[in-house]
Coordinates of C-alpha atoms and ligand atoms in Angstrom, one line a residue:
M367 CA 30.1 -32.5 30.8
K368 CA 33.0 -34.1 30.9
S369 CA 36.5 -32.2 31.6
S370 CA 38.9 -32.2 28.6
K371 CA 41.9 -34.1 29.4
Y372 CA 43.1 -34.4 26.0
R373 CA 43.7 -30.8 25.9
P374 CA 46.4 -28.9 27.6
S375 CA 44.3 -26.2 29.1
K376 CA 43.7 -26.7 32.8
I377 CA 43.4 -25.3 36.4
V378 CA 45.9 -25.8 38.7
V379 CA 45.1 -25.6 42.3
D380 CA 48.1 -25.1 45.1
L381 CA 46.4 -26.7 48.0
E382 CA 49.6 -25.6 50.2
A383 CA 48.5 -21.8 49.3
I384 CA 44.9 -22.7 50.7
R385 CA 46.4 -24.4 53.7
Y386 CA 48.4 -21.3 54.4
N387 CA 45.6 -19.0 54.2
V388 CA 43.3 -21.0 56.5
K389 CA 46.6 -21.0 58.7
E390 CA 47.2 -17.4 58.5
E391 CA 43.4 -16.6 59.6
I392 CA 43.4 -19.3 62.4
K393 CA 46.4 -17.7 63.7
R394 CA 44.9 -14.1 64.7
L395 CA 41.6 -15.8 65.6
P396 CA 40.8 -16.1 69.5
K397 CA 41.2 -19.6 70.9
E398 CA 37.5 -20.2 70.9
T399 CA 36.7 -18.8 67.4
D400 CA 36.4 -21.7 64.8
L401 CA 36.8 -21.3 61.2
F402 CA 34.6 -23.2 58.4
A403 CA 35.8 -23.2 54.8
V404 CA 33.4 -21.9 52.8
V405 CA 33.3 -24.3 49.7
K406 CA 30.1 -23.3 47.8
A407 CA 30.0 -23.1 44.0
D408 CA 32.4 -26.5 43.9
G409 CA 34.9 -24.2 46.3
Y410 CA 34.5 -20.9 43.8
G411 CA 35.5 -23.1 41.1
H412 CA 38.6 -24.6 42.6
G413 CA 36.8 -27.9 43.6
A414 CA 34.9 -28.2 47.0
L415 CA 36.5 -31.5 47.9
E416 CA 40.2 -31.1 47.9
V417 CA 39.8 -27.7 49.1
A418 CA 37.9 -28.9 52.1
K419 CA 40.3 -31.6 52.9
A420 CA 43.0 -29.1 52.6
A421 CA 41.2 -26.6 54.9
L422 CA 40.5 -29.2 57.3
E423 CA 43.6 -30.7 57.4
V424 CA 44.8 -27.6 58.8
G425 CA 42.3 -26.6 61.6
A426 CA 39.2 -25.7 59.8
K427 CA 36.5 -27.0 62.2
G428 CA 33.6 -27.1 59.6
L429 CA 32.1 -26.4 55.8
C430 CA 29.7 -24.1 54.6
V431 CA 27.9 -24.9 51.1
S432 CA 25.1 -22.9 49.4
N433 CA 22.7 -25.6 48.9
L434 CA 21.7 -29.1 49.8
D435 CA 23.3 -31.2 46.9
E436 CA 26.5 -29.5 47.5
A437 CA 26.7 -30.6 51.2
V438 CA 25.4 -34.2 50.3
E439 CA 28.5 -34.2 47.4
L440 CA 30.9 -33.8 50.1
R441 CA 29.0 -36.2 52.8
E442 CA 29.2 -38.7 50.0
A443 CA 32.8 -38.2 49.4
G444 CA 33.5 -39.0 53.1
I445 CA 33.7 -35.6 54.8
T446 CA 32.5 -36.4 58.4
Q447 CA 32.8 -32.9 59.7
P448 CA 29.8 -30.4 60.3
I449 CA 28.4 -29.0 57.1
L450 CA 26.3 -25.7 57.1
V451 CA 24.0 -24.7 54.1
L452 CA 23.9 -21.1 54.1
S453 CA 20.8 -20.4 52.5
Y454 CA 17.4 -22.0 52.0
V455 CA 16.6 -25.8 51.6
S456 CA 12.9 -26.6 50.7
L457 CA 11.5 -28.6 53.5
E458 CA 10.4 -31.1 51.0
F459 CA 14.0 -32.2 51.1
L460 CA 14.2 -32.2 54.9
E461 CA 14.8 -36.2 54.9
V462 CA 17.9 -35.8 52.8
A463 CA 19.2 -33.2 55.0
V464 CA 18.5 -35.6 58.3
A465 CA 20.0 -38.6 56.7
N466 CA 23.1 -36.8 55.5
N467 CA 23.5 -34.7 59.2
I468 CA 23.5 -31.6 57.3
T469 CA 23.3 -28.3 59.3
L470 CA 20.4 -26.3 57.7
T471 CA 19.7 -22.5 57.9
A472 CA 16.3 -21.1 59.4
T473 CA 15.6 -18.6 56.8
S474 CA 12.3 -17.3 58.0
L475 CA 9.7 -18.1 60.5
E476 CA 7.4 -19.5 58.1
W477 CA 10.2 -22.3 57.5
I478 CA 10.8 -22.9 61.2
K479 CA 7.1 -23.5 61.9
Q480 CA 7.0 -26.0 58.8
L481 CA 10.1 -27.5 60.3
N482 CA 8.4 -27.5 63.7
D483 CA 5.5 -29.8 61.8
R484 CA 7.3 -32.1 60.0
L485 CA 10.1 -33.0 62.2
D486 CA 10.5 -36.6 63.8
K487 CA 14.4 -36.7 64.0
K488 CA 17.0 -34.7 65.3
I489 CA 18.4 -31.9 63.0
T490 CA 21.1 -29.2 63.7
I491 CA 19.9 -25.7 62.5
H492 CA 21.4 -21.9 62.2
L493 CA 19.0 -19.2 62.5
K494 CA 19.7 -16.3 59.5
I495 CA 19.2 -12.8 60.9
D496 CA 18.6 -10.2 57.9
S497 CA 20.4 -7.4 59.1
G498 CA 20.3 -5.1 55.8
M499 CA 21.7 -7.4 53.2
G500 CA 17.9 -7.8 52.3
R501 CA 18.7 -11.9 50.7
V502 CA 17.3 -14.2 53.3
G503 CA 16.6 -14.2 57.0
I504 CA 14.4 -13.0 59.9
I505 CA 13.9 -8.8 60.4
D506 CA 11.4 -8.3 62.8
L507 CA 11.9 -8.6 66.3
E508 CA 8.4 -10.1 67.3
E509 CA 9.1 -12.9 64.7
M510 CA 12.6 -13.7 66.2
R511 CA 10.7 -13.9 69.8
E512 CA 8.4 -16.8 67.9
A513 CA 11.3 -18.7 66.2
K514 CA 13.0 -18.8 69.4
T515 CA 10.2 -20.3 71.3
I516 CA 10.1 -22.9 68.5
L517 CA 13.6 -23.6 68.4
Q518 CA 14.4 -24.0 72.0
T519 CA 11.6 -26.1 72.5
N520 CA 11.3 -28.7 69.8
P521 CA 13.5 -31.8 71.4
Y522 CA 14.5 -32.4 67.7
I523 CA 15.9 -29.1 67.0
D524 CA 19.3 -28.6 68.2
F525 CA 19.6 -24.9 67.8
E526 CA 23.3 -24.2 67.5
G527 CA 23.8 -20.9 65.6
I528 CA 22.5 -17.7 64.9
F529 CA 24.2 -15.6 62.2
T530 CA 24.2 -12.8 59.9
H531 CA 25.8 -11.4 56.5
F532 CA 27.5 -7.9 56.2
S533 CA 27.3 -6.5 53.0
K534 CA 29.9 -3.7 53.2
A535 CA 32.5 -5.1 55.2
D536 CA 35.1 -4.5 52.5
S537 CA 34.9 -1.1 52.3
Q538 CA 36.8 2.0 54.1
D539 CA 33.0 3.3 54.9
D540 CA 32.0 1.8 58.0
S541 CA 28.3 3.4 58.3
Y542 CA 26.3 0.7 56.6
L543 CA 28.3 -1.9 58.6
N544 CA 27.5 -0.1 61.8
L545 CA 23.9 0.3 61.0
Q546 CA 23.9 -3.9 60.2
K547 CA 25.8 -4.2 63.5
E548 CA 23.6 -2.4 65.6
R549 CA 20.2 -4.4 64.2
F550 CA 22.3 -7.8 64.9
S551 CA 23.1 -6.6 68.3
S552 CA 19.1 -6.1 68.9
A553 CA 18.5 -9.3 67.5
L554 CA 20.9 -11.1 69.9
K555 CA 19.2 -9.6 73.1
V556 CA 16.1 -11.3 71.9
F557 CA 18.2 -14.9 72.4
G558 CA 20.3 -14.0 75.1
E559 CA 23.5 -16.4 75.3
T560 CA 21.9 -19.6 74.1
V561 CA 23.3 -21.0 71.4
K562 CA 27.0 -22.5 70.4
Y563 CA 27.6 -20.3 67.6
I564 CA 26.9 -16.6 67.0
H565 CA 28.5 -15.6 63.5
T566 CA 28.6 -12.3 61.4
A567 CA 32.1 -13.0 59.6
N568 CA 32.5 -13.8 55.8
S569 CA 36.4 -13.2 54.7
A570 CA 36.0 -9.3 55.0
T571 CA 34.5 -8.8 58.5
A572 CA 37.3 -11.7 59.4
L573 CA 40.0 -9.8 57.8
W574 CA 39.2 -6.0 58.6
H575 CA 36.8 -6.0 61.6
D576 CA 38.3 -8.8 64.0
A577 CA 35.6 -11.2 63.0
W578 CA 33.2 -9.0 64.7
E579 CA 30.6 -10.7 67.5
S580 CA 31.9 -14.2 66.0
N581 CA 32.9 -17.5 67.3
L582 CA 32.5 -18.6 63.9
V583 CA 34.5 -17.5 60.7
R584 CA 32.8 -18.2 57.4
F585 CA 36.3 -18.2 55.5
G586 CA 35.8 -17.7 51.9
D587 CA 37.4 -15.9 49.0
A588 CA 40.5 -15.0 51.0
M589 CA 41.1 -18.8 51.6
Y590 CA 41.7 -18.9 47.8
G591 CA 44.0 -16.3 48.3
M592 CA 41.9 -13.7 46.9
N593 CA 41.3 -10.0 48.5
P594 CA 37.5 -9.6 49.0
S595 CA 37.7 -6.1 48.7
G596 CA 39.5 -6.1 45.4
K597 CA 42.1 -3.5 45.9
E598 CA 40.2 -1.4 48.4
L599 CA 41.8 -2.5 51.6
K600 CA 45.2 -4.2 52.2
T601 CA 45.0 -7.7 53.5
P602 CA 46.7 -7.8 57.2
Y603 CA 48.5 -10.8 56.1
S604 CA 49.7 -11.3 52.6
L605 CA 47.5 -14.1 50.9
K606 CA 48.7 -16.7 48.4
Q607 CA 46.6 -17.3 45.3
A608 CA 45.7 -21.3 45.0
L609 CA 44.5 -21.0 41.6
T610 CA 46.5 -21.0 38.0
L611 CA 44.8 -21.2 34.8
E612 CA 47.1 -22.6 32.1
T613 CA 47.1 -23.4 28.6
E614 CA 49.9 -24.0 25.7
I615 CA 50.0 -22.9 22.1
I616 CA 48.4 -25.3 19.9
H617 CA 49.3 -23.4 16.5
I618 CA 51.8 -20.7 15.2
K619 CA 51.9 -18.7 12.4
Q620 CA 53.6 -15.5 11.0
L621 CA 50.9 -13.3 9.3
A622 CA 51.6 -10.4 7.0
K623 CA 51.0 -6.8 7.4
G624 CA 47.2 -6.0 7.3
E625 CA 46.0 -9.5 8.1
K626 CA 42.8 -9.8 10.4
I627 CA 42.1 -12.1 13.3
G628 CA 39.2 -13.7 14.9
Y629 CA 35.1 -13.2 14.4
G630 CA 34.6 -9.8 13.5
A631 CA 37.9 -9.4 12.1
T632 CA 38.4 -6.7 14.9
Y633 CA 41.8 -6.9 14.9
E634 CA 44.2 -6.3 12.4
T635 CA 48.2 -6.8 12.1
K636 CA 50.3 -3.7 11.9
S637 CA 53.3 -5.6 10.6
K638 CA 54.3 -8.9 9.8
E639 CA 53.2 -10.8 13.3
W640 CA 53.5 -13.9 14.8
I641 CA 50.2 -15.2 16.1
A642 CA 49.5 -18.0 18.2
T643 CA 46.4 -19.8 18.9
L644 CA 45.2 -21.1 22.3
P645 CA 42.8 -23.9 23.1
I646 CA 40.5 -21.8 25.8
G647 CA 37.6 -19.9 25.0
Y648 CA 34.3 -18.5 26.7
A649 CA 32.8 -21.7 27.0
D650 CA 35.7 -22.4 29.8
G651 CA 34.7 -19.0 31.5
F652 CA 37.5 -17.3 29.8
R653 CA 35.3 -14.6 28.3
R654 CA 34.9 -12.5 25.5
D655 CA 35.5 -9.4 27.6
F656 CA 39.4 -10.5 27.7
Q657 CA 40.1 -9.4 24.5
G658 CA 43.1 -7.4 24.9
F659 CA 44.0 -8.8 28.3
E660 CA 47.7 -9.8 28.5
V661 CA 48.8 -13.4 29.3
L662 CA 52.1 -14.5 30.4
V663 CA 54.5 -16.8 27.9
E664 CA 58.1 -17.4 29.4
G665 CA 57.8 -14.5 31.8
Q666 CA 56.4 -12.0 29.2
K667 CA 53.3 -10.4 28.8
V668 CA 51.4 -10.7 25.6
P669 CA 48.0 -9.7 24.4
V670 CA 44.8 -11.6 23.1
V671 CA 44.2 -10.3 20.0
G672 CA 41.0 -10.4 18.0
R673 CA 37.7 -11.8 19.7
V674 CA 37.9 -14.9 22.0
C675 CA 36.1 -17.6 20.4
M676 CA 34.0 -20.4 22.4
D677 CA 36.9 -22.6 22.2
Q678 CA 40.1 -20.7 21.1
C679 CA 41.5 -17.3 21.3
M680 CA 44.7 -15.6 19.6
I681 CA 47.7 -14.1 21.1
K682 CA 50.3 -11.9 19.5
L683 CA 54.3 -13.2 20.0
S684 CA 57.2 -10.8 19.5
S685 CA 59.0 -14.2 18.3
K686 CA 58.2 -17.2 17.0
L687 CA 57.4 -20.2 19.9
P688 CA 57.0 -23.9 19.5
V689 CA 53.6 -25.6 19.7
G690 CA 53.4 -26.7 23.1
T691 CA 55.0 -23.5 24.7
K692 CA 53.4 -23.2 28.3
V693 CA 51.0 -20.0 28.5
I694 CA 49.8 -18.7 31.7
I695 CA 46.6 -16.9 32.1
F696 CA 46.5 -16.6 35.8
G697 CA 49.3 -17.3 38.0
D698 CA 53.1 -17.4 37.9
S699 CA 55.2 -17.6 34.9
Q700 CA 59.0 -17.1 35.6
G701 CA 58.5 -14.6 38.3
Q702 CA 55.8 -12.5 36.3
F703 CA 52.7 -12.8 38.1
N704 CA 49.1 -12.2 36.8
S705 CA 46.5 -12.0 39.7
I706 CA 43.0 -13.0 39.3
Q707 CA 42.3 -9.7 40.8
T708 CA 43.9 -7.8 37.4
G709 CA 41.6 -10.2 35.4
A710 CA 38.4 -8.9 37.3
E711 CA 39.4 -5.6 36.9
Y712 CA 40.1 -6.0 33.4
I713 CA 36.5 -7.3 32.6
Q714 CA 35.2 -5.2 35.3
T715 CA 34.0 -7.7 38.0
I716 CA 35.1 -9.3 41.0
N717 CA 38.0 -11.9 41.4
Y718 CA 35.0 -14.2 42.9
E719 CA 33.0 -14.2 39.6
I720 CA 36.3 -15.3 37.3
T721 CA 37.0 -18.5 39.3
C722 CA 33.2 -19.2 39.7
G723 CA 32.9 -18.7 36.5
L724 CA 35.5 -21.0 35.1
T725 CA 33.8 -24.1 33.8
E726 CA 33.5 -27.9 34.0
R727 CA 35.3 -28.1 30.7
L728 CA 38.7 -27.3 32.4
P729 CA 40.0 -30.2 34.5
R730 CA 41.3 -29.2 38.0
N731 CA 44.7 -30.3 38.9
Y732 CA 46.0 -30.2 42.4
V733 CA 49.5 -29.8 43.7
N734 CA 51.0 -29.8 47.0
K735 CA 48.1 -32.6 48.0
Ligands
PLP282 C1 29.6 -16.8 50.3 C2 29.1 -16.5 51.9 C3 30.2 -16.2 52.9 C4 31.6 -16.1 52.1 O1 32.1 -15.0 51.8 P1 33.3 -14.4 51.5 O2 33.4 -13.2 51.3 O3 33.8 -15.3 50.2 O4 34.4 -14.7 52.7 C5 29.9 -16.2 53.9 N1 28.6 -15.7 54.4 C6 27.8 -16.0 53.7 C7 26.5 -16.1 54.4 C8 28.2 -16.3 52.3 O5 26.8 -16.5 51.4

């Protein structure tokens, strides 16, 4: 699908906010700890390439993505820094990874054995330990010993990193985190001081647990200016939200009292009301659950009335405004601010899901390039 540029709905990403968040985090890290910018899922919906470039400009040493396609896309766009694929890549595509100099994650002993059989060119590998996320990685210490032997003896393998992922680093309750830490410590004993990078820190671990045992931080959500804990924990420095979602009024009319709006006729005007239409809907990722959510028009909060349609939705205004008036769904409107977190809470999800869910139909524009 092409993004719709002949329509006023768009995402605006402030690259200065990305750079600011990265710089603030780097300031807190010990000198020997590198920051890798996590730009999977098209940079959490912000656009992977532009975000990657901004992060690299201010000192990120590499990038993380979730699959090989995302890695290749960045290489093809001219990115030369290290790119780590955080999850499983089928060895069917080993040649693609090798040809593009992509770092792969070893997710199981079986995968490492297959790699060992097939490899005839150099590749960089990070080993994933499953310390309690239950997703990918080796759990068993005996398997780790076997993995170590292969990873250290195959001349084509540059065994560069060992890592794990914490599932509750964004919580006040540290008990599960402590269990995962213990397990990862035992895993590290199997390997000794043999690799360049040991890493455990996503944004939450970096923000609230001093990037525990990491000399590489996988910095995602916070780089985009979002708090990975939602509202549970306060961030040690204030983050700048990079994304604005904006549109414009495309139609306005005054309806009489008792008129209905949208599919299912779920909203009824209580008096004469000014109702405006916006060209954005659930096909853009502005989900139906946003019925009733307050967007910003000239610094005022105004509610979405009636059900959100696929391509449009309606808002109630207190007075007539011209077609073309700017509407901010997330972001700043004359000093009033709608955070993505507010939207996430409104539809009972996490901020990550809001930005990742914004579809390709919305053009991505960049300011402060
Ligand atoms: C997505 C991901 C990250 C980044 O997490 P944030 O919470 O966005 O910082 C780090 N590590 C792994 C393995 C991931 O999958």
